[in-house]
Short mmCIF file of C-alpha atoms and ligand atoms in Angstrom, two decimals:
data_model
loop_
_atom_site.label_atom_id
_atom_site.label_comp_id
_atom_site.label_asym_id
_atom_site.label_seq_id
_atom_site.Cartn_x
_atom_site.Cartn_y
_atom_site.Cartn_z
CA UNK A 1 25.48 5.80 17.19
CA UNK A 2 22.50 7.37 18.98
CA UNK A 3 19.67 9.56 17.72
CA UNK A 4 17.81 11.78 20.19
CA UNK A 5 14.40 12.92 18.93
CA UNK A 6 13.16 15.63 21.25
CA UNK A 7 10.17 17.92 21.65
CA UNK A 8 7.62 15.81 19.76
CA UNK A 9 4.43 13.97 20.56
CA UNK A 10 4.98 10.21 20.40
CA UNK A 11 2.44 7.53 19.51
CA UNK A 12 3.30 5.30 22.44
CA UNK A 13 1.58 2.33 24.06
CA UNK A 14 -0.82 4.70 25.86
CA UNK A 15 -1.66 6.82 22.84
CA UNK A 16 -0.35 10.29 22.07
CA UNK A 17 1.95 11.75 24.68
CA UNK A 18 4.63 14.40 24.89
CA UNK A 19 7.95 12.53 25.14
CA UNK A 20 11.46 12.41 23.75
CA UNK A 21 12.86 9.28 22.11
CA UNK A 22 16.37 7.89 22.37
CA UNK A 23 17.53 5.46 19.70
CA UNK A 24 20.77 3.54 20.00
CA UNK A 25 21.86 1.09 17.33
CA UNK A 26 18.72 -0.30 15.73
CA UNK A 27 16.48 -0.03 18.81
CA UNK A 28 14.51 2.48 20.79
CA UNK A 29 16.24 2.45 24.19
CA UNK A 30 14.12 5.02 26.00
CA UNK A 31 11.14 7.36 25.81
CA UNK A 32 10.14 10.08 28.24
CA UNK A 33 11.44 13.38 29.49
CA UNK A 34 14.92 13.91 30.97
CA UNK A 35 16.46 10.93 29.16
CA UNK A 36 20.23 10.48 29.64
CA UNK A 37 21.54 11.47 26.20
CA UNK A 38 25.01 10.28 25.07
CA UNK A 39 27.31 13.17 24.16
CA UNK A 40 27.74 12.08 20.54
CA UNK A 41 24.00 11.62 19.84
CA UNK A 42 22.48 13.25 16.78
CA UNK A 43 19.79 15.65 18.01
CA UNK A 44 16.55 15.93 16.04
CA UNK A 45 14.12 18.71 16.86
CA UNK A 46 10.61 17.25 16.60
CA UNK A 47 8.74 20.23 18.08
CA UNK A 48 5.27 20.41 16.53
CA UNK A 49 5.63 16.88 15.11
CA UNK A 50 4.31 13.41 15.76
CA UNK A 51 6.90 10.66 16.24
CA UNK A 52 5.12 7.60 14.89
CA UNK A 53 5.92 4.02 13.92
CA UNK A 54 7.19 4.00 10.33
CA UNK A 55 4.52 3.41 7.70
CA UNK A 56 4.03 0.06 5.96
CA UNK A 57 2.58 -0.19 2.44
CA UNK A 58 0.96 -3.49 1.51
CA UNK A 59 0.83 -2.63 -2.16
CA UNK A 60 3.61 -1.05 -4.22
CA UNK A 61 4.76 -1.70 -7.78
CA UNK A 62 8.53 -1.25 -7.81
CA UNK A 63 8.79 -2.49 -11.43
CA UNK A 64 12.06 -4.39 -10.99
CA UNK A 65 12.81 -6.67 -12.73
CA UNK A 66 11.68 -5.69 -16.18
CA UNK A 67 10.43 -2.10 -16.30
CA UNK A 68 13.29 -0.20 -14.70
CA UNK A 69 12.67 2.80 -16.95
CA UNK A 70 9.50 3.46 -14.88
CA UNK A 71 10.89 2.64 -11.40
CA UNK A 72 13.57 0.59 -9.68
CA UNK A 73 13.65 -0.94 -6.25
CA UNK A 74 16.15 1.75 -5.30
CA UNK A 75 14.07 4.71 -6.53
CA UNK A 76 10.80 3.25 -5.26
CA UNK A 77 12.29 2.64 -1.82
CA UNK A 78 13.66 6.20 -1.77
CA UNK A 79 10.20 7.57 -2.56
CA UNK A 80 8.76 5.31 0.13
CA UNK A 81 11.19 6.67 2.74
CA UNK A 82 10.30 10.23 1.72
CA UNK A 83 6.66 9.29 2.20
CA UNK A 84 7.35 8.04 5.74
CA UNK A 85 7.48 4.31 4.96
CA UNK A 86 9.92 1.91 6.56
CA UNK A 87 8.58 -1.16 4.72
CA UNK A 88 6.74 -1.82 1.47
CA UNK A 89 5.35 -5.02 0.02
CA UNK A 90 6.53 -5.28 -3.59
CA UNK A 91 3.97 -6.60 -6.07
CA UNK A 92 5.03 -9.52 -8.26
CA UNK A 93 3.57 -8.29 -11.59
CA UNK A 94 7.06 -7.65 -12.90
CA UNK A 95 8.72 -9.03 -16.05
CA UNK A 96 9.30 -11.86 -15.43
CA UNK A 97 6.64 -12.43 -12.79
CA UNK A 98 7.94 -13.04 -9.28
CA UNK A 99 6.64 -16.57 -9.04
CA UNK A 100 9.71 -18.59 -8.02
CA UNK A 101 12.17 -18.72 -5.12
CA UNK A 102 15.06 -17.56 -7.32
CA UNK A 103 13.24 -14.36 -8.30
CA UNK A 104 12.29 -13.65 -4.69
CA UNK A 105 15.95 -14.10 -3.80
CA UNK A 106 16.94 -11.66 -6.59
CA UNK A 107 14.53 -9.00 -5.33
CA UNK A 108 15.80 -9.39 -1.77
CA UNK A 109 19.40 -9.10 -2.99
CA UNK A 110 18.69 -5.96 -5.04
CA UNK A 111 16.80 -4.46 -2.10
CA UNK A 112 19.73 -4.76 0.28
CA UNK A 113 20.76 -1.26 1.25
CA UNK A 114 17.50 0.27 -0.05
CA UNK A 115 15.98 3.09 1.98
CA UNK A 116 13.14 0.90 3.27
CA UNK A 117 12.61 -2.78 3.86
CA UNK A 118 11.26 -4.39 0.70
CA UNK A 119 9.02 -7.39 1.34
CA UNK A 120 8.44 -9.39 -1.83
CA UNK A 121 5.00 -10.82 -2.43
CA UNK A 122 4.90 -13.77 -4.83
CA UNK A 123 2.32 -14.67 -7.44
CA UNK A 124 -0.38 -17.25 -6.66
CA UNK A 125 -0.27 -18.62 -10.21
CA UNK A 126 2.64 -19.13 -12.58
CA UNK A 127 3.12 -16.03 -14.73
CA UNK A 128 -0.10 -14.66 -13.16
CA UNK A 129 -1.86 -16.62 -15.88
CA UNK A 130 -4.47 -18.15 -13.60
CA UNK A 131 -3.71 -21.73 -14.62
CA UNK A 132 -1.13 -23.36 -12.32
CA UNK A 133 -0.21 -22.80 -8.69
CA UNK A 134 3.24 -21.38 -7.98
CA UNK A 135 5.52 -23.38 -5.65
CA UNK A 136 3.81 -21.74 -2.68
CA UNK A 137 5.29 -24.18 -0.15
CA UNK A 138 8.86 -23.45 -1.18
CA UNK A 139 8.09 -19.74 -1.30
CA UNK A 140 6.54 -19.84 2.17
CA UNK A 141 9.57 -21.75 3.46
CA UNK A 142 11.81 -18.88 2.35
CA UNK A 143 9.61 -16.35 4.11
CA UNK A 144 6.97 -15.25 1.60
CA UNK A 145 3.74 -14.52 3.45
CA UNK A 146 1.68 -12.68 0.83
CA UNK A 147 0.60 -14.28 -2.43
CA UNK A 148 -1.13 -12.26 -5.12
CA UNK A 149 -1.66 -12.12 -8.87
CA UNK A 150 -2.28 -8.37 -8.52
CA UNK A 151 -3.09 -6.59 -11.72
CA UNK A 152 -5.35 -9.59 -12.29
CA UNK A 153 -7.64 -11.61 -10.10
CA UNK A 154 -7.75 -15.41 -10.22
CA UNK A 155 -10.72 -15.98 -12.54
CA UNK A 156 -11.30 -19.71 -12.05
CA UNK A 157 -13.22 -20.42 -8.82
CA UNK A 158 -12.03 -24.04 -8.61
CA UNK A 159 -8.40 -22.91 -8.86
CA UNK A 160 -9.04 -20.25 -6.23
CA UNK A 161 -10.48 -22.88 -3.93
CA UNK A 162 -7.36 -25.04 -4.42
CA UNK A 163 -5.10 -22.06 -3.67
CA UNK A 164 -7.01 -21.42 -0.45
CA UNK A 165 -6.89 -25.07 0.61
CA UNK A 166 -3.18 -25.19 -0.12
CA UNK A 167 -2.53 -21.91 1.73
CA UNK A 168 -4.19 -23.07 4.92
CA UNK A 169 -1.86 -26.10 4.95
CA UNK A 170 1.19 -23.85 4.73
CA UNK A 171 0.88 -22.67 8.32
CA UNK A 172 2.64 -25.92 9.30
CA UNK A 173 5.66 -24.61 7.35
CA UNK A 174 5.46 -21.03 8.63
CA UNK A 175 5.16 -22.07 12.27
CA UNK A 176 1.61 -20.78 12.45
CA UNK A 177 2.37 -17.40 10.86
CA UNK A 178 -0.55 -16.51 8.60
CA UNK A 179 -0.28 -16.88 4.86
CA UNK A 180 -2.33 -14.17 3.18
CA UNK A 181 -3.98 -14.41 -0.22
CA UNK A 182 -4.28 -10.88 -1.56
CA UNK A 183 -6.89 -10.69 -4.29
CA UNK A 184 -7.29 -8.10 -7.04
CA UNK A 185 -11.05 -8.46 -7.40
CA UNK A 186 -11.99 -8.14 -11.04
CA UNK A 187 -14.11 -10.48 -13.09
CA UNK A 188 -12.54 -9.91 -16.46
CA UNK A 189 -15.61 -11.06 -18.40
CA UNK A 190 -17.41 -8.06 -16.87
CA UNK A 191 -14.64 -5.46 -17.04
CA UNK A 192 -13.43 -6.30 -20.56
CA UNK A 193 -13.39 -3.24 -22.80
CA UNK A 194 -13.75 -0.91 -19.81
CA UNK A 195 -11.29 1.85 -19.00
CA UNK A 196 -13.15 3.71 -16.25
CA UNK A 197 -16.09 3.18 -13.87
CA UNK A 198 -19.31 2.27 -15.69
CA UNK A 199 -21.82 4.98 -14.88
CA UNK A 200 -23.05 8.39 -15.83
CA UNK A 201 -19.57 9.75 -16.63
CA UNK A 202 -18.49 6.81 -18.81
CA UNK A 203 -21.70 7.24 -20.80
CA UNK A 204 -21.23 10.99 -21.21
CA UNK A 205 -17.55 10.63 -22.13
CA UNK A 206 -18.00 7.66 -24.47
CA UNK A 207 -15.35 5.64 -22.64
CA UNK A 208 -16.01 1.93 -22.01
CA UNK A 209 -17.00 1.21 -18.41
CA UNK A 210 -16.13 -1.38 -15.76
CA UNK A 211 -19.18 -2.09 -13.59
CA UNK A 212 -18.94 -2.25 -9.80
CA UNK A 213 -20.10 -5.87 -10.00
CA UNK A 214 -16.82 -6.86 -11.62
CA UNK A 215 -15.30 -6.20 -8.16
CA UNK A 216 -18.14 -7.25 -5.88
CA UNK A 217 -18.95 -10.61 -7.47
CA UNK A 218 -15.37 -11.80 -7.00
CA UNK A 219 -15.46 -10.60 -3.39
CA UNK A 220 -18.63 -12.58 -2.74
CA UNK A 221 -17.10 -15.67 -4.36
CA UNK A 222 -13.91 -15.42 -2.33
CA UNK A 223 -15.75 -14.83 0.93
CA UNK A 224 -17.77 -18.00 0.29
CA UNK A 225 -14.56 -19.93 -0.46
CA UNK A 226 -12.73 -18.45 2.55
CA UNK A 227 -15.63 -19.45 4.78
CA UNK A 228 -15.40 -23.02 3.47
CA UNK A 229 -11.58 -23.33 3.56
CA UNK A 230 -10.61 -21.11 6.51
CA UNK A 231 -8.08 -19.24 4.34
CA UNK A 232 -7.15 -15.61 5.03
CA UNK A 233 -8.32 -13.55 2.08
CA UNK A 234 -7.17 -9.95 1.80
CA UNK A 235 -9.01 -7.68 -0.64
CA UNK A 236 -6.78 -5.22 -2.42
CA UNK A 237 -7.77 -1.70 -3.46
CA UNK A 238 -11.48 -1.94 -2.59
CA UNK A 239 -13.21 0.70 -4.70
CA UNK A 240 -16.95 0.26 -4.24
CA UNK A 241 -19.42 1.08 -1.48
CA UNK A 242 -21.05 -2.32 -2.04
CA UNK A 243 -17.64 -3.91 -1.48
CA UNK A 244 -17.23 -2.14 1.86
CA UNK A 245 -20.64 -3.44 2.96
CA UNK A 246 -19.77 -7.00 1.85
CA UNK A 247 -16.60 -6.89 3.97
CA UNK A 248 -18.49 -5.46 6.95
CA UNK A 249 -20.92 -8.37 6.80
CA UNK A 250 -18.21 -11.01 6.26
CA UNK A 251 -16.27 -9.75 9.27
CA UNK A 252 -19.41 -9.83 11.39
CA UNK A 253 -19.86 -13.45 10.25
CA UNK A 254 -16.32 -14.34 11.40
CA UNK A 255 -14.75 -14.88 7.97
CA UNK A 256 -10.96 -14.36 7.93
CA UNK A 257 -11.03 -11.30 5.69
CA UNK A 258 -9.01 -8.10 5.68
CA UNK A 259 -9.08 -5.22 3.23
CA UNK A 260 -7.17 -2.21 2.00
CA UNK A 261 -8.27 0.91 0.17
CA UNK A 262 -6.00 3.22 -1.79
CA UNK A 263 -5.53 6.91 -1.28
CA UNK A 264 -7.00 7.67 -4.70
CA UNK A 265 -10.20 5.76 -4.00
CA UNK A 266 -11.00 8.00 -1.03
CA UNK A 267 -9.93 11.28 -2.64
CA UNK A 268 -11.00 11.18 -6.31
CA UNK A 269 -14.11 10.29 -8.30
CA UNK A 270 -14.82 9.16 -11.86
CA UNK A 271 -15.66 12.77 -12.72
CA UNK A 272 -11.87 13.38 -12.87
CA UNK A 273 -11.84 11.30 -16.08
CA UNK A 274 -13.86 14.05 -17.82
CA UNK A 275 -10.49 15.67 -18.58
CA UNK A 276 -9.68 12.58 -20.69
CA UNK A 277 -6.29 12.71 -18.96
CA UNK A 278 -4.96 9.15 -18.51
CA UNK A 279 -3.30 10.20 -15.27
CA UNK A 280 -6.75 9.43 -13.81
CA UNK A 281 -6.89 5.95 -15.34
CA UNK A 282 -6.43 3.21 -12.75
CA UNK A 283 -7.62 -0.33 -11.99
CA UNK A 284 -9.98 -0.68 -10.26
CA UNK A 285 -11.28 2.63 -11.60
CA UNK A 286 -12.12 5.80 -9.69
CA UNK A 287 -15.77 5.48 -8.76
CA UNK A 288 -18.57 7.76 -7.58
CA UNK A 289 -18.89 10.23 -4.72
CA UNK A 290 -21.17 7.72 -2.94
CA UNK A 291 -18.40 5.10 -3.15
CA UNK A 292 -15.88 7.59 -1.74
CA UNK A 293 -18.24 8.32 1.17
CA UNK A 294 -18.73 4.59 1.88
CA UNK A 295 -14.97 3.98 1.80
CA UNK A 296 -14.37 6.83 4.23
CA UNK A 297 -17.02 5.39 6.54
CA UNK A 298 -15.33 1.97 6.30
CA UNK A 299 -11.98 3.53 7.22
CA UNK A 300 -13.53 5.20 10.24
CA UNK A 301 -15.50 2.24 11.61
CA UNK A 302 -12.81 -0.47 11.27
CA UNK A 303 -14.32 -2.34 8.30
CA UNK A 304 -11.28 -1.41 6.21
CA UNK A 305 -7.97 -2.43 7.79
CA UNK A 306 -5.38 -0.52 5.79
CA UNK A 307 -4.62 2.38 3.53
CA UNK A 308 -2.35 1.14 0.73
CA UNK A 309 -0.85 3.14 -2.12
CA UNK A 310 -1.04 0.84 -5.17
CA UNK A 311 1.95 2.97 -6.21
CA UNK A 312 2.03 2.27 -9.96
CA UNK A 313 4.71 4.23 -11.82
CA UNK A 314 4.41 4.50 -15.58
CA UNK A 315 6.86 6.18 -17.93
CA UNK A 316 5.69 9.67 -18.93
CA UNK A 317 5.17 8.93 -22.64
CA UNK A 318 2.84 6.01 -21.87
CA UNK A 319 0.52 8.34 -19.96
CA UNK A 320 0.37 10.54 -23.09
CA UNK A 321 -1.47 7.82 -25.01
CA UNK A 322 -5.22 8.16 -25.56
CA UNK A 323 -7.26 7.20 -22.47
CA UNK A 324 -8.24 3.76 -23.76
CA UNK A 325 -4.63 2.88 -24.67
CA UNK A 326 -2.74 4.28 -21.68
CA UNK A 327 -1.73 1.91 -18.87
CA UNK A 328 -3.68 2.12 -15.60
CA UNK A 329 -1.99 3.27 -12.41
CA UNK A 330 -0.93 6.24 -10.27
CA UNK A 331 1.97 7.18 -8.03
CA UNK A 332 1.22 7.02 -4.32
CA UNK A 333 4.16 6.52 -1.97
CA UNK A 334 5.21 10.14 -1.57
CA UNK A 335 1.74 11.60 -1.10
CA UNK A 336 -0.33 9.01 0.79
CA UNK A 337 0.27 10.15 4.37
CA UNK A 338 -0.37 13.82 3.57
CA UNK A 339 -3.59 12.93 1.72
CA UNK A 340 -4.79 10.81 4.66
CA UNK A 341 -4.02 13.64 7.08
CA UNK A 342 -5.59 16.28 4.85
CA UNK A 343 -8.66 14.44 3.61
CA UNK A 344 -9.70 12.10 6.40
CA UNK A 345 -11.11 13.41 9.60
CA UNK A 346 -9.53 10.63 11.66
CA UNK A 347 -7.51 10.73 14.87
CA UNK A 348 -3.77 10.28 14.32
CA UNK A 349 -3.90 6.96 16.21
CA UNK A 350 -6.35 5.56 13.64
CA UNK A 351 -4.26 6.85 10.72
CA UNK A 352 -1.29 5.07 12.27
CA UNK A 353 -3.25 1.82 12.63
CA UNK A 354 -4.37 2.03 8.99
CA UNK A 355 -0.93 2.87 7.61
CA UNK A 356 1.40 1.07 10.01
CA UNK A 357 0.33 -1.51 12.59
CA UNK A 358 -2.45 -3.19 10.60
CA UNK A 359 -0.50 -3.58 7.35
CA UNK A 360 2.58 -4.71 9.32
CA UNK A 361 0.53 -7.47 10.95
CA UNK A 362 -0.98 -8.57 7.62
CA UNK A 363 2.46 -8.65 5.97
CA UNK A 364 3.86 -10.73 8.83
CA UNK A 365 6.46 -8.11 9.79
CA UNK A 366 4.86 -6.96 13.04
CA UNK A 367 7.97 -8.00 14.97
CA UNK A 368 9.85 -5.03 13.51
CA UNK A 369 7.34 -2.56 12.06
CA UNK A 370 4.13 -0.93 13.22
CA UNK A 371 4.76 -1.08 16.96
CA UNK A 372 4.12 1.66 19.51
CA UNK A 373 7.01 4.03 20.11
CA UNK A 374 8.51 2.57 23.30
CA UNK A 375 11.78 1.18 24.65
CA UNK A 376 12.69 -2.24 23.29
CA UNK A 377 11.05 -1.78 19.87
CA UNK A 378 13.01 -1.69 16.63
CA UNK A 379 13.69 1.93 15.66
CA UNK A 380 11.51 2.13 12.56
CA UNK A 381 10.00 5.58 12.89
CA UNK A 382 8.65 8.60 11.08
CA UNK A 383 8.63 12.19 12.33
CA UNK A 384 5.82 14.10 10.65
CA UNK A 385 4.73 17.69 10.94
CA UNK A 386 1.00 17.18 10.56
CA UNK A 387 0.23 20.88 9.97
CA UNK A 388 2.98 21.82 7.52
CA UNK A 389 1.63 22.54 4.02
CA UNK A 390 3.26 21.63 0.72
CA UNK A 391 2.27 21.29 -2.91
CA UNK A 392 2.40 17.96 -4.71
CA UNK A 393 4.57 17.97 -7.86
CA UNK A 394 5.29 14.84 -9.88
CA UNK A 395 8.67 16.03 -11.09
CA UNK A 396 9.81 16.74 -7.52
CA UNK A 397 9.29 13.10 -6.53
CA UNK A 398 12.06 10.52 -6.17
CA UNK A 399 10.13 8.18 -8.46
CA UNK A 400 11.43 7.70 -11.99
CA UNK A 401 7.87 8.43 -13.15
CA UNK A 402 5.68 11.49 -12.61
CA UNK A 403 2.13 10.17 -12.90
CA UNK A 404 0.58 11.70 -9.80
CA UNK A 405 -3.11 12.57 -10.13
CA UNK A 406 -2.62 15.29 -7.49
CA UNK A 407 -0.34 17.64 -9.46
CA UNK A 408 -0.53 21.10 -7.90
CA UNK A 409 -2.71 20.06 -4.95
CA UNK A 410 -1.75 21.62 -1.62
CA UNK A 411 -1.83 19.20 1.31
CA UNK A 412 -0.78 19.25 4.93
CA UNK A 413 1.47 16.74 6.62
CA UNK A 414 5.17 16.81 5.83
CA UNK A 415 7.52 13.93 6.55
CA UNK A 416 10.59 15.48 8.17
CA UNK A 417 12.58 12.44 9.27
CA UNK A 418 12.31 8.71 8.62
CA UNK A 419 14.35 6.23 10.64
CA UNK A 420 15.01 2.68 9.40
CA UNK A 421 16.57 0.29 11.89
CA UNK A 422 18.02 3.25 13.78
CA UNK A 423 19.46 5.01 10.71
CA UNK A 424 18.10 8.17 9.13
CA UNK A 425 16.75 7.54 5.64
CA UNK A 426 15.16 10.98 5.46
CA UNK A 427 16.89 13.92 7.14
CA UNK A 428 14.88 17.13 7.32
CA UNK A 429 12.80 16.19 4.30
CA UNK A 430 15.73 14.99 2.17
CA UNK A 431 16.60 11.35 1.39
CA UNK A 432 19.97 10.47 2.89
CA UNK A 433 21.17 8.58 -0.20
O1 LIG B 501 -3.97 0.63 -11.89
C1 LIG B 501 -3.31 -0.37 -11.68
N1 LIG B 501 -2.02 -0.46 -12.03
N2 LIG B 501 -3.91 -1.43 -11.11
C2 LIG B 501 -3.30 -2.62 -11.00
O2 LIG B 501 -3.89 -3.52 -10.46
C3 LIG B 501 -1.93 -2.81 -11.53
C4 LIG B 501 -1.21 -1.53 -11.58
C5 LIG B 501 0.07 -1.59 -12.37
O3 LIG B 501 0.84 -2.54 -12.23
O4 LIG B 501 0.33 -0.64 -13.12
#
């Protein structure tokens, strides 16, 4: 079976160029003009669209096992495909925690046939309790490359040092492939009792605050430990301007550090919480306009490596609780690309780096995702009309939950087709199954 994508602008090895793409089986077999197209090929009209490497999300909560009423691997992967993703890293803060080889195997088995590749991350500590290391060696041997206690950071610095020392030794098992420690930076002794950013708005609203230092002090600690151990530390959902500056400095000093920011941390501020609507409650919290500006600068200058979603579905009734009792988290997979295209004044090549090639490299799946559109690459692609406008609606999403903070917002950038291993997962804006 062949797919012929014609009339679009491809993101190829030499940047943006006008070219058609021929896919046969699971590979791109040709790009250019006047390609020899097999008679039975499916023709896709990509006029006015970019044909880009499929997106990769380093940070999605698919909720399976344990909270399938909020999301399943199947529904999360369908939303991901609709958002232009061909791979997502599934967070291990499920019930039970994904902290053993058997649970990783279960997730991989459930994910077979899903509309995107699901890459399980495993916890760094058993049950994410911050006490005992998980069997990281065994997990690495079966292919796990990202370890994280996401939802919590590892509080004990001595344990974090041991995890880093252990992780650096694992490269003997992985054949040199990097093992990445993804940290949710939050010193719980500082954030305890807080439900939003600590600042002017938390004071006015009478809601307990989480200070920026609860993020930045853990970053400083982990940079010091990464410098000592040589481990690769990846900072998840960086929310503060100070954090961006810390990463900039650490990179300049040669520390092995990478970082992601979420869509909501570059589009929303703590002022949104003045509605008392828990749809705006998230960890780390929405911060100030100055933080948003610093994050945008970090995305532009290369300090920040990736845009991640932190897609965090929650059942509708739980987001009806009072602000201090509602669970933190927001949907992200189906709106992230459009928000990046609408809100960031970045060239499409940089958006693609941030949402595809950089996260693919960090997740260790760069052999099959995030590569330039050219012959010989795996056909993991997205066709996006960057100018087409649409309105975000939670109930229109494939997710089992509806907690988007962007309800009613009009954005530009519509995913028209997504191709996973040569097969259409999204066909003219509709999921294929
Ligand atoms: O807001 C959040 N929600 N932050 C996290 O770190 C975890 C996530 C969740 O699992 O709901």
